[in-house]
Short mmCIF file of C-alpha atoms and ligand atoms in Angstrom, two decimals:
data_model
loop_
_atom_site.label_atom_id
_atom_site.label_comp_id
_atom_site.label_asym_id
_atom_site.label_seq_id
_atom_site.Cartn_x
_atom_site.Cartn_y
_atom_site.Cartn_z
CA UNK A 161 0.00 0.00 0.00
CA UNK A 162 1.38 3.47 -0.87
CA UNK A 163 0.24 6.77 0.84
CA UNK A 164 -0.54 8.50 -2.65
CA UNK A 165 -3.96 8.37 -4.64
CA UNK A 166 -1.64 9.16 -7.87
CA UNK A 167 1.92 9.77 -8.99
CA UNK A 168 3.14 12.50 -11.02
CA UNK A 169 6.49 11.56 -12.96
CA UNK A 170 7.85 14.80 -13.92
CA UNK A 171 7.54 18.05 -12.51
CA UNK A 172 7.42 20.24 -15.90
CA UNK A 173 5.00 22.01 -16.64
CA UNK A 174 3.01 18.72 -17.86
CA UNK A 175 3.60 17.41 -14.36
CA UNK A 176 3.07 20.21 -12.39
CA UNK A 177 -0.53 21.24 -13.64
CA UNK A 178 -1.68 17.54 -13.56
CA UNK A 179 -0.12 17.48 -10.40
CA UNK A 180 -1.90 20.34 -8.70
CA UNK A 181 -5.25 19.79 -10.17
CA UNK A 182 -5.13 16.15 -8.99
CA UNK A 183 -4.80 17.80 -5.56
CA UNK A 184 -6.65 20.97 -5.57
CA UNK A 185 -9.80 19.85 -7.00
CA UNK A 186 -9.17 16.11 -6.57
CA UNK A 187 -8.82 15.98 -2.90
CA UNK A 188 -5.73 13.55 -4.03
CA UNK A 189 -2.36 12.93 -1.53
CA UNK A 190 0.10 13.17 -4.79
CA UNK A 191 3.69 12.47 -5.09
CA UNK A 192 5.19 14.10 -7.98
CA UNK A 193 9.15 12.69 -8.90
CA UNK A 194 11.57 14.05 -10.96
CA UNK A 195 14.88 12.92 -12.00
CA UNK A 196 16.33 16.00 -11.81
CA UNK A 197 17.54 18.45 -8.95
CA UNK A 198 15.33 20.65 -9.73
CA UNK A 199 11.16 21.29 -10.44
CA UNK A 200 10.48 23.11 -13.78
CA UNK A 201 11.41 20.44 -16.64
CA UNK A 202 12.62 22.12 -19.74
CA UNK A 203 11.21 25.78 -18.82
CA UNK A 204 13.61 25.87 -15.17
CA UNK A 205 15.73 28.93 -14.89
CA UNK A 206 18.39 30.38 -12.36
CA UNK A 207 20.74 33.25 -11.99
CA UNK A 208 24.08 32.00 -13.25
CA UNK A 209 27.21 32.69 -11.63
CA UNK A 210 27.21 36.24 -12.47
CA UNK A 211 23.81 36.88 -10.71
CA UNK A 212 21.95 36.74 -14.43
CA UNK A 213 18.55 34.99 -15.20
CA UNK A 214 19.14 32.28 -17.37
CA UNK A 215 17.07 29.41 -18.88
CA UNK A 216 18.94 26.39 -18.79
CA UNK A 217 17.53 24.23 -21.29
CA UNK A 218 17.27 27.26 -23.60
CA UNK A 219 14.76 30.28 -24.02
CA UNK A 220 11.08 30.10 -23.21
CA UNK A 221 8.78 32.87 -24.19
CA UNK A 222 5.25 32.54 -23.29
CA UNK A 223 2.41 33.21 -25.83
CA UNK A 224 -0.65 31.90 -25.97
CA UNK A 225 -4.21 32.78 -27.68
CA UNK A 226 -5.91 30.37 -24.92
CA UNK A 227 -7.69 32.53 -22.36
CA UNK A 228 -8.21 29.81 -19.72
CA UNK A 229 -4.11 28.88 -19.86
CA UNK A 230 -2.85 32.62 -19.70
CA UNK A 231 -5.76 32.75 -16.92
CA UNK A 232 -4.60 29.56 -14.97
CA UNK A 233 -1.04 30.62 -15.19
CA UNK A 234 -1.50 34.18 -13.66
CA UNK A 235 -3.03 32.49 -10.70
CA UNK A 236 0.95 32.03 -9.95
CA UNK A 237 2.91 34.83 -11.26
CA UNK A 238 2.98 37.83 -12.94
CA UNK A 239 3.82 38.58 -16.05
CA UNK A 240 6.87 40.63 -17.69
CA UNK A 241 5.43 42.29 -20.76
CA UNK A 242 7.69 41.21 -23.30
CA UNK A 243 7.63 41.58 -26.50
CA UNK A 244 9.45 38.93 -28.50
CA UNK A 245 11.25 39.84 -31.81
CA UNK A 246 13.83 37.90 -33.79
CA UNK A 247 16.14 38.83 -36.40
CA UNK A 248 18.33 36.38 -39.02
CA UNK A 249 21.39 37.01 -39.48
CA UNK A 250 22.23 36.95 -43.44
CA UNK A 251 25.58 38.28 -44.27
CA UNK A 252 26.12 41.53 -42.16
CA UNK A 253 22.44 42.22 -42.77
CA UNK A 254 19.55 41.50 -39.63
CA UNK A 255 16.42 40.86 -41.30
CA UNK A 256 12.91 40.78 -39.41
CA UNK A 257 11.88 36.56 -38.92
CA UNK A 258 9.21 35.84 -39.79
CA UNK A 259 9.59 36.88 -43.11
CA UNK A 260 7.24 39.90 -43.46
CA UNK A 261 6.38 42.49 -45.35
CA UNK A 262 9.05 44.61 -43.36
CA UNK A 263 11.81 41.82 -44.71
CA UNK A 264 10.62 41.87 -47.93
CA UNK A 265 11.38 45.89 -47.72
CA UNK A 266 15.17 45.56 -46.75
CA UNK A 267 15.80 42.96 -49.14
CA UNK A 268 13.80 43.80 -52.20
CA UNK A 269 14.38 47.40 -52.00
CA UNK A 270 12.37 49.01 -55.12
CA UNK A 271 10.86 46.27 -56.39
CA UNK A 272 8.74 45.38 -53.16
CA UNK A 273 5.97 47.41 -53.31
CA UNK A 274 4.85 45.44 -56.47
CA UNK A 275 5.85 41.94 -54.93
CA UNK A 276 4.06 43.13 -51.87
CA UNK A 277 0.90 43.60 -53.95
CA UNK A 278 1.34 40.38 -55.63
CA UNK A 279 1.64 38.36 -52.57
CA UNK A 280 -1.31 40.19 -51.00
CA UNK A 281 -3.77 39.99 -54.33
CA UNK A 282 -2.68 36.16 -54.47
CA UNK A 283 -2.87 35.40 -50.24
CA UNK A 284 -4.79 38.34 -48.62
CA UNK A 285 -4.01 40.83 -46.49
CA UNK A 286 -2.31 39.36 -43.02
CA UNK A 287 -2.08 35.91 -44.06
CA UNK A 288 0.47 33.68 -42.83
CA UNK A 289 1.87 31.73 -45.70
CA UNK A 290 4.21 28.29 -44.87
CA UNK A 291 7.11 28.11 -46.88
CA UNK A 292 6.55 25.09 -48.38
CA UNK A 293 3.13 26.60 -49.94
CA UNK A 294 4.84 29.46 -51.05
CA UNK A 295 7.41 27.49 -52.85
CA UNK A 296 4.54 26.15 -55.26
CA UNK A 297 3.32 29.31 -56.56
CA UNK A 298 3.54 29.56 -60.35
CA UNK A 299 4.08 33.15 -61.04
CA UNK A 300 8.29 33.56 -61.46
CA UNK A 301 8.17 36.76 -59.03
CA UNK A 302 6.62 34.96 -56.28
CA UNK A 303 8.47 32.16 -56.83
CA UNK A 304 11.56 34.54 -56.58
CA UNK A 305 10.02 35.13 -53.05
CA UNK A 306 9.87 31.83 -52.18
CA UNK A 307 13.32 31.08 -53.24
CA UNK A 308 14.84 34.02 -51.05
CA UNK A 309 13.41 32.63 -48.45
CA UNK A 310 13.61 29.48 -48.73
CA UNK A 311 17.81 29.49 -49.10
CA UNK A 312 18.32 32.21 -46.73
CA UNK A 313 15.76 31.26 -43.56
CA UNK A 314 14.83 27.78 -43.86
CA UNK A 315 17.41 25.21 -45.68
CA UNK A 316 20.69 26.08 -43.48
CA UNK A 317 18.56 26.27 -40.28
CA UNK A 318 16.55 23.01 -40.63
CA UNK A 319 19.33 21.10 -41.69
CA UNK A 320 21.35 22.05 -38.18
CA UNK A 321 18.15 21.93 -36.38
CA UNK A 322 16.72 18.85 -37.97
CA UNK A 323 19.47 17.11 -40.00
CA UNK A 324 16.88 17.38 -42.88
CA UNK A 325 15.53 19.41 -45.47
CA UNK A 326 12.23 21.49 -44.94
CA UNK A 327 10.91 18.70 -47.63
CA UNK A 328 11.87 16.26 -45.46
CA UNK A 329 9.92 17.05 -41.94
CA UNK A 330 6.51 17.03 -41.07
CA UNK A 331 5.21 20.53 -42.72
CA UNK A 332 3.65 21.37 -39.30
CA UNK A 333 7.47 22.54 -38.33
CA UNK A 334 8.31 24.58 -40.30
CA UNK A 335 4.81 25.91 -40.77
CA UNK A 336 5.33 27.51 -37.33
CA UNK A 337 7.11 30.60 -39.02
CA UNK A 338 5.25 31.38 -41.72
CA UNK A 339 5.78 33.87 -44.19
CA UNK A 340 3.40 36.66 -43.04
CA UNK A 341 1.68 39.33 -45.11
CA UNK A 342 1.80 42.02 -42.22
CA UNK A 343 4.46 45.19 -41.27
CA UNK A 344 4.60 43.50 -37.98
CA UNK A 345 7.86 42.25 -36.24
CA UNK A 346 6.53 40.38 -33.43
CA UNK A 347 7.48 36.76 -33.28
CA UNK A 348 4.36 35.51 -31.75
CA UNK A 349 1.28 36.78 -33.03
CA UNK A 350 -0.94 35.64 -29.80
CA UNK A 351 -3.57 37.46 -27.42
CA UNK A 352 -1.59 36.95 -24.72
CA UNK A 353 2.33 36.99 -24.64
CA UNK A 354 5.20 37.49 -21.63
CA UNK A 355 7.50 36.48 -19.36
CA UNK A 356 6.52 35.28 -15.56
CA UNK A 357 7.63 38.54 -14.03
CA UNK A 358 9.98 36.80 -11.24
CA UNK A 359 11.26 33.63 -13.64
CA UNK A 360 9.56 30.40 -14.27
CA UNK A 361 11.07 28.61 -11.79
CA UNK A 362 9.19 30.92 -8.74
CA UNK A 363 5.92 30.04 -10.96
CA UNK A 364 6.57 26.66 -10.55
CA UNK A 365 7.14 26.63 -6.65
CA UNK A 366 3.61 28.41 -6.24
CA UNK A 367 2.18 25.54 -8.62
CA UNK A 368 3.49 22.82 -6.64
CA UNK A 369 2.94 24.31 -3.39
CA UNK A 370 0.11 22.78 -2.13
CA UNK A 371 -0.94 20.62 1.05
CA UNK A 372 -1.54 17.66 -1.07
CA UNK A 373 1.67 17.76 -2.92
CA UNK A 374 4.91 16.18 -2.24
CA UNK A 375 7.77 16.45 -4.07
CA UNK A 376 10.72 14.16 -4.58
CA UNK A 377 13.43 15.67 -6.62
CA UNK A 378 17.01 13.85 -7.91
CA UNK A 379 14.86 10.68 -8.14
CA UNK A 380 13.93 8.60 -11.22
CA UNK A 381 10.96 7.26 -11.44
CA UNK A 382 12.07 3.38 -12.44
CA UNK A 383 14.24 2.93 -9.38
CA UNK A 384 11.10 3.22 -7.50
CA UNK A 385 8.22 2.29 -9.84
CA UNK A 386 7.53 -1.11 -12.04
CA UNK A 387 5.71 -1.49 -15.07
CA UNK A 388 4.50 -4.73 -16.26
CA UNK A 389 2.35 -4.60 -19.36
CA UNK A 390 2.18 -8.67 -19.26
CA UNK A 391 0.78 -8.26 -15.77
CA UNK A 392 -2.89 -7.82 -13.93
CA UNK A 393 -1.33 -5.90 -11.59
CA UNK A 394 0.89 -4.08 -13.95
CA UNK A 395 2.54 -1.11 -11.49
CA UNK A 396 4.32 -1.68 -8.51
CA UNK A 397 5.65 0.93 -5.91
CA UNK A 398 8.39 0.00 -3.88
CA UNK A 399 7.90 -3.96 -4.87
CA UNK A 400 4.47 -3.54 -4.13
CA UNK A 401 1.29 -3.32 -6.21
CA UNK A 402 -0.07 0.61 -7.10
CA UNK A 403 -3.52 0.65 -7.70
CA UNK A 404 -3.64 4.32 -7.79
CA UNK A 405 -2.59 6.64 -11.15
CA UNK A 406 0.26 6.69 -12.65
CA UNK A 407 1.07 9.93 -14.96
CA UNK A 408 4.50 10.13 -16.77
CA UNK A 409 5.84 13.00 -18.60
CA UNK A 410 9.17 11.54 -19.65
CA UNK A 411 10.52 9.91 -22.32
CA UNK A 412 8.15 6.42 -22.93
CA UNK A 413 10.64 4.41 -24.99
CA UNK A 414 13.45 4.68 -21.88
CA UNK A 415 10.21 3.87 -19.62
CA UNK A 416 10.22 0.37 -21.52
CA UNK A 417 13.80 -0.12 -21.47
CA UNK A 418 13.55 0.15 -25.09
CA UNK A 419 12.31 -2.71 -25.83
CA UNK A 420 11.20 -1.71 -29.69
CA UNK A 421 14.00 0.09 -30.18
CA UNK A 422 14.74 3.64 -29.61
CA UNK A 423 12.43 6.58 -30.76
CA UNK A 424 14.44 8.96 -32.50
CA UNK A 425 14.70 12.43 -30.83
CA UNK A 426 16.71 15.55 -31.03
CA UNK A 427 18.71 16.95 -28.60
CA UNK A 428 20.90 20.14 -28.01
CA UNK A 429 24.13 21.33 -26.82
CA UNK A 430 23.50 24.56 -25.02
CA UNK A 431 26.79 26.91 -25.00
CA UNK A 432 26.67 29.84 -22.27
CA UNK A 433 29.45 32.99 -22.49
CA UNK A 434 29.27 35.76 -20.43
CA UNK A 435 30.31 39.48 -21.36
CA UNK A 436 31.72 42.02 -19.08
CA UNK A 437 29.40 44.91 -21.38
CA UNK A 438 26.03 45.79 -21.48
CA UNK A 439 24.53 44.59 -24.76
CA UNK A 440 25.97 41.69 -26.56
CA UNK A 441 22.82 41.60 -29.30
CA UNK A 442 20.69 43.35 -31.43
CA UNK A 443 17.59 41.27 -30.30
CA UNK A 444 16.90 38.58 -27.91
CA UNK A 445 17.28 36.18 -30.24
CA UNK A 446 19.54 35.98 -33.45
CA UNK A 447 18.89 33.19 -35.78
CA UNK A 448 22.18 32.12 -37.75
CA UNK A 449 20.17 31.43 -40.75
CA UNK A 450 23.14 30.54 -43.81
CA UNK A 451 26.27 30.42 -41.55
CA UNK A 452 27.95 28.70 -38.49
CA UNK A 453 27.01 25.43 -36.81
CA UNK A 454 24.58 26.79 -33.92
CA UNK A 455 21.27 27.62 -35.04
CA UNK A 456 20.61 30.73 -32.94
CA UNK A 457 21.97 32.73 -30.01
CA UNK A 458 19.99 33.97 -27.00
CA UNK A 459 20.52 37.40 -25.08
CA UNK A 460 18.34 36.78 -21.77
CA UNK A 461 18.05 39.98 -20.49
CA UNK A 462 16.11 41.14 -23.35
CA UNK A 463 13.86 38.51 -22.29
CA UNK A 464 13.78 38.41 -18.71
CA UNK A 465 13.44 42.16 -18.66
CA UNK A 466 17.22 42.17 -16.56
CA UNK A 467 18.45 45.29 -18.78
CA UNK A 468 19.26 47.46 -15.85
CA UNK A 469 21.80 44.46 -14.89
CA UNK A 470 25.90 44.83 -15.77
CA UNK A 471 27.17 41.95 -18.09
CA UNK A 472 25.06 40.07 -20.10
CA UNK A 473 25.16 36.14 -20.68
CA UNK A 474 24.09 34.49 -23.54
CA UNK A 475 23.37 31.06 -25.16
CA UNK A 476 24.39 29.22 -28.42
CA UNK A 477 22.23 26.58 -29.41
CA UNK A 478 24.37 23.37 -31.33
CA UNK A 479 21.36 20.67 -32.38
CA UNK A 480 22.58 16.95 -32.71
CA UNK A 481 20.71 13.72 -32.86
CA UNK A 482 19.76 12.30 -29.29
CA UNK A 483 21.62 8.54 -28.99
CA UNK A 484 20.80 7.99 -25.43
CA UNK A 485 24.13 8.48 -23.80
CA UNK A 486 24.67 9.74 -20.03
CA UNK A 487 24.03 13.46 -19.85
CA UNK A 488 22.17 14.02 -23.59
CA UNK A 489 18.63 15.32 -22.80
CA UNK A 490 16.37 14.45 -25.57
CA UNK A 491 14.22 17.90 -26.82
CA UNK A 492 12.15 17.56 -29.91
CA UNK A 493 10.24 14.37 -31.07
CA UNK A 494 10.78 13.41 -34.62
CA UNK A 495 7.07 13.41 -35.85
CA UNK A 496 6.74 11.08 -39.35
CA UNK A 497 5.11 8.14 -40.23
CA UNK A 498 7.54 5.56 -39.26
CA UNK A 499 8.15 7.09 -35.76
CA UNK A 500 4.94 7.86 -35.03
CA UNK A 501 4.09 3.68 -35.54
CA UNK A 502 7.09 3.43 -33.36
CA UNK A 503 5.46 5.11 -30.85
CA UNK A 504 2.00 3.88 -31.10
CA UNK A 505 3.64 0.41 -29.69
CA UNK A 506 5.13 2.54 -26.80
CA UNK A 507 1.98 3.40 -26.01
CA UNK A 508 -0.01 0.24 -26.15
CA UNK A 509 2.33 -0.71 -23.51
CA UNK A 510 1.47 1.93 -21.32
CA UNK A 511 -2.35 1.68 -22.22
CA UNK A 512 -1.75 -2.01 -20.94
CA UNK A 513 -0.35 -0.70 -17.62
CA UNK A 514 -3.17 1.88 -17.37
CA UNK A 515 -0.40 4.44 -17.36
CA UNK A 516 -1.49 8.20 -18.71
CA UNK A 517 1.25 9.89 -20.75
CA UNK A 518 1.37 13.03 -20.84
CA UNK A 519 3.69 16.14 -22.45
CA UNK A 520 6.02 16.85 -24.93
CA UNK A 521 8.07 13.42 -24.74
CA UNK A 522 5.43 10.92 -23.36
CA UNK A 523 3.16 11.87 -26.16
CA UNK A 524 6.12 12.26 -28.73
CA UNK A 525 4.70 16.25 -29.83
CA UNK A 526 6.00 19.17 -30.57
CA UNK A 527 3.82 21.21 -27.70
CA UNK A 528 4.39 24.87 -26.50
CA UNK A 529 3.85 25.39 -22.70
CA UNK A 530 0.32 26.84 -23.72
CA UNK A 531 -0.75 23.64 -25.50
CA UNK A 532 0.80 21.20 -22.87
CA UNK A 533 -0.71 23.44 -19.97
CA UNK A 534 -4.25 23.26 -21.63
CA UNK A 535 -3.70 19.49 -22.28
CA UNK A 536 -2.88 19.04 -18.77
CA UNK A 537 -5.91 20.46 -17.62
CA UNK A 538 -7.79 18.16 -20.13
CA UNK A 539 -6.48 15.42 -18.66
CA UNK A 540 -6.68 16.19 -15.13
CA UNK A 541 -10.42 16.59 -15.39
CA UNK A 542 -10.68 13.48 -17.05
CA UNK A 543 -8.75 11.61 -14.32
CA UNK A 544 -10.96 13.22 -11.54
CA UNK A 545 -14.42 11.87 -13.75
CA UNK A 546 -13.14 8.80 -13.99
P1 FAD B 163 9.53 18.74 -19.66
O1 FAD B 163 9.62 20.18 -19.36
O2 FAD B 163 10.60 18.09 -20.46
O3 FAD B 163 9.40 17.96 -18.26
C1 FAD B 163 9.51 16.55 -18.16
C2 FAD B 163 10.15 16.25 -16.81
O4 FAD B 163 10.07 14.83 -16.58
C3 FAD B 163 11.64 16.61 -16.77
O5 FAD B 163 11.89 17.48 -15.70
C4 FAD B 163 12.34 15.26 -16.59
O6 FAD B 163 13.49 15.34 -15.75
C5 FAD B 163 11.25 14.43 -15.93
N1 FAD B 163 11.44 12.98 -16.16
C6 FAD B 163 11.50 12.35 -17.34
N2 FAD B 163 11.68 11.02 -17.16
C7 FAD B 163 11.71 10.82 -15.82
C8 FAD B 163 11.86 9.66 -15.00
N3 FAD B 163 12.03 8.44 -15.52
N4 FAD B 163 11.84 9.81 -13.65
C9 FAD B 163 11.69 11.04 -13.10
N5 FAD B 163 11.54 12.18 -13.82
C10 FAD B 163 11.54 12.06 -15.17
N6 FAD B 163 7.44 26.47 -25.55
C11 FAD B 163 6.90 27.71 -25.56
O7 FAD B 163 5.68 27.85 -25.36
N7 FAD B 163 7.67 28.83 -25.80
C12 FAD B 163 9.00 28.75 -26.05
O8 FAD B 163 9.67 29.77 -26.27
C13 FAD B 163 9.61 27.45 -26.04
N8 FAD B 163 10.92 27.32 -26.27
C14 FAD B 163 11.49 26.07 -26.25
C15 FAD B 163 12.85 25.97 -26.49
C16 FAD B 163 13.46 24.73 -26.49
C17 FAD B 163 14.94 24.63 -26.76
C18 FAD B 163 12.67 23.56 -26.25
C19 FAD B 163 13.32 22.20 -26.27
C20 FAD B 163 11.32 23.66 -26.01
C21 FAD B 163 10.71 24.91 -26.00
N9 FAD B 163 9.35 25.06 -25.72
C22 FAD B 163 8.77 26.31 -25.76
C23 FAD B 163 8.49 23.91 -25.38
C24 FAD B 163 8.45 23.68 -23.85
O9 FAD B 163 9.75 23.40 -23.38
C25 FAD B 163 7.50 22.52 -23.55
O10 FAD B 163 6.20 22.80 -24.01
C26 FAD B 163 7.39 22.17 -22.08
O11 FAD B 163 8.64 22.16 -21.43
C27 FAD B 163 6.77 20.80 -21.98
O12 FAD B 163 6.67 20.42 -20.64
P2 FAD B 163 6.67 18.89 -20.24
O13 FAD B 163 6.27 18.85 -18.81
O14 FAD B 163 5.93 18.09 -21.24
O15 FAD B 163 8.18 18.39 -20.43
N1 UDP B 164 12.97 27.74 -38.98
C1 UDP B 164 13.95 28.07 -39.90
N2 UDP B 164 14.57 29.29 -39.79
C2 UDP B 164 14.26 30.18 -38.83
C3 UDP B 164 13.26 29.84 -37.90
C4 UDP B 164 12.64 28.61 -37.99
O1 UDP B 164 14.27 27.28 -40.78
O2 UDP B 164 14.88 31.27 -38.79
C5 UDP B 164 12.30 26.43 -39.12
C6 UDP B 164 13.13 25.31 -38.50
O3 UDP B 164 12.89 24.13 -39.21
C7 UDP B 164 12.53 25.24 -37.09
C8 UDP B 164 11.06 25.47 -37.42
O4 UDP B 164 11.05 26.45 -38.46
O5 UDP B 164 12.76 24.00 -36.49
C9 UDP B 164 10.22 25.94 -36.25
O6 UDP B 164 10.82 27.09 -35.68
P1 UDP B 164 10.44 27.55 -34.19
O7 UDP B 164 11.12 28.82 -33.91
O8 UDP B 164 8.97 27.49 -34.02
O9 UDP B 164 11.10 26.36 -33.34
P2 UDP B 164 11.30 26.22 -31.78
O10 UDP B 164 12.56 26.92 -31.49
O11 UDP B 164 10.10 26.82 -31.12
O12 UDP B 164 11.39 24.75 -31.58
#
């Protein structure tokens, strides 16, 4: 017998909300574990060794057009009002990303105003156009578009990001940064957009900080838990049977030792340098577009709003493919047809176990913290009606 109603394996954001709803509104005694030394997942951040906010696991920006997750969330912090803009770096030029109408200014120069018109008579006014659409148009001046685009934001960056083409990865990525038909620079186009005003990590301590909560950090989750798909009593705590829930936010082949082989993931090195000046950066973020082997750097007191601060610290981003080995931390799933039967086996298993997987690695998708927030929700509700 344990002294939990459920356990939470993870304490990300997937983890935490699940977590806290199972308790608040649940009446549940929860454990939530994490393998780490830390709560926060993949959104944790710190002051580095020069007293600067940093994200660890690289920069989060929060933006979100779903009212009851920006709504949820402010119940534990405030919010920075940030604005988030990026620029690529293409020769000694910085152009606006997304591509917009702005971009097509600086790199068109006389001939934009009729290749604006032409892209807004053929997509409308304000549309956001993926690449790979663009790329099909017929008429040779779009097309001309399509092509600057193409070589100069997309095919350098997906191949260090993905090891692929844009041809060659579910359109849904690269669809995120659309080319859009607007004079406006901002990143994220969302209602609601910002940093937590005093860091994620503080956000996260309110989440988990509830009566019904414990937490168990530095501890993974299979030296304490069994899973037995073969078995009627397929979860054991401690050596003995669980009866209670089981969520898990981790990675679900590793959770199986494997056993189908490993789903393919990407990982990244993150690179941190700190400057004795002010301003290292244009923007907050950079995107090395055509040149060197990182895909983008990161200047975080643009983004945490620290710009009063001395010295400034940023982060290089160097994308490789995961391989399991001590220390690699795997990031993005690899969405296509062959992985994604991969995984369906992964989760049988768990379905077998009457294990719910949840987040950006248990469910193998490429969710923002809005979407895996709002999912966690879901899924805590569903849990409690059960
Ligand atoms: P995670 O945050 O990965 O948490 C999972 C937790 O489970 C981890 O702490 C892990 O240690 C723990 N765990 C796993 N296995 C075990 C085990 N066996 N035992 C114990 N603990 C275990 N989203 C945005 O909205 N805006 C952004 O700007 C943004 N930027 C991003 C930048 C990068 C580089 C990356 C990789 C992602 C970014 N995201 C962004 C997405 C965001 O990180 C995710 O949506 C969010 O972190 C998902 O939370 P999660 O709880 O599913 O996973
Ligand atoms: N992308 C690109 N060039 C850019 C920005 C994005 O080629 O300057 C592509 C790349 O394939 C990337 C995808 O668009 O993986 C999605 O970019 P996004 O910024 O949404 O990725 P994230 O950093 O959020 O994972």
């Amino acid at each position: 017998m344990s002294d939990y109603d459920s356990i939470v394996i993870g304490a990300g954001f997937a983890g935490a909300v699940v977590a806290r709803e199972l308790a608040e509104h649940g009446g549940e005694q929860v454990l939530v574990l994490d393998s780490r030394d830390h709560i926060g997942g993949n959104c944790y951040d710190v002051a580095d060794e020069h007293g600067i906010l940093i994200h660890k696991y690289g920069p989060h920006i929060f933006h979100t057009n779903i009212k009851r997750v920006y709504d949820y969330l402010s119940r534990f912090t405030e919010w920075f009002d940030y604005r988030h803009e990026v620029v690529a770096k293409v020769g000694e030029s910085e152009i606006p990303v997304p591509f917009n109408l702005n971009t097509l200014k600086m790199v068109f120069g006389d001939e934009a105003d009729e290749l604006q018109n032409l892209l807004i008579e053929r997509f409308g006014e304000g549309a956001r156009v993926p690449i790979l659409e663009l790329k099909k148009a017929d008429d040779p001046r779009l097309k001309k578009i399509a092509d600057y685009v193409y070589q100069n934001i997309f095919l350098k960056y997906t191949m260090k990001q993905w090891g692929k083409s844009p041809e060659e990865i579910d359109p849904s990525v690269s669809g995120r940064v659309p080319v859009v038909l607007s004079t406006d620079n901002r990143y994220f186009m969302d209602t609601y957009q910002g940093m937590p005003r005093e860091g994620y990590t503080p956000l996260f301590e309110k989440l988990l900080d509830h009566p019904g909560i414990r937490l168990k950090l530095s501890t993974d989750a299979t030296d304490l838990l069994e899973f037995d798909p073969e078995s009627d009593t397929p979860i054991r705590w401690k050596g003995e049977v669980f009866e209670g829930k089981v969520i898990f936010t981790g990675a679900i082949d590793e959770l199986f030792g494997c056993r189908y082989g490993r789903l393919p993931y990407r990982s990244l090195r993150f690179d941190f340098e700190h400057f004795d000046k002010d301003v290292f950066q244009s923007h907050g973020v950079v995107n090395y577009t055509v040149s060197e082997d990182f895909t983008r750097i990161t200047e975080f007191k643009y983004l945490t709003g620290e710009t009063d601060k001395a010295g400034t610290t940023i982060v290089r981003e160097y994308p490789f493919a995961y391989t399991g080995a001590e220390g690699e931390i795997p990031y993005y799933a690899i969405n296509n047809p062959e992985n994604d039967a991969l995984y369906a086996k992964y989760k049988k298993l768990a379905d077998d176990c009457s294990l719910t997987l949840l987040g950006r690695l248990a469910e193998y998708k490429y969710y923002n913290i809005d979407a895996i927030v709002d999912r966690a929700l879901d899924v805590a509700k569903e849990l409690m009606d059960e």
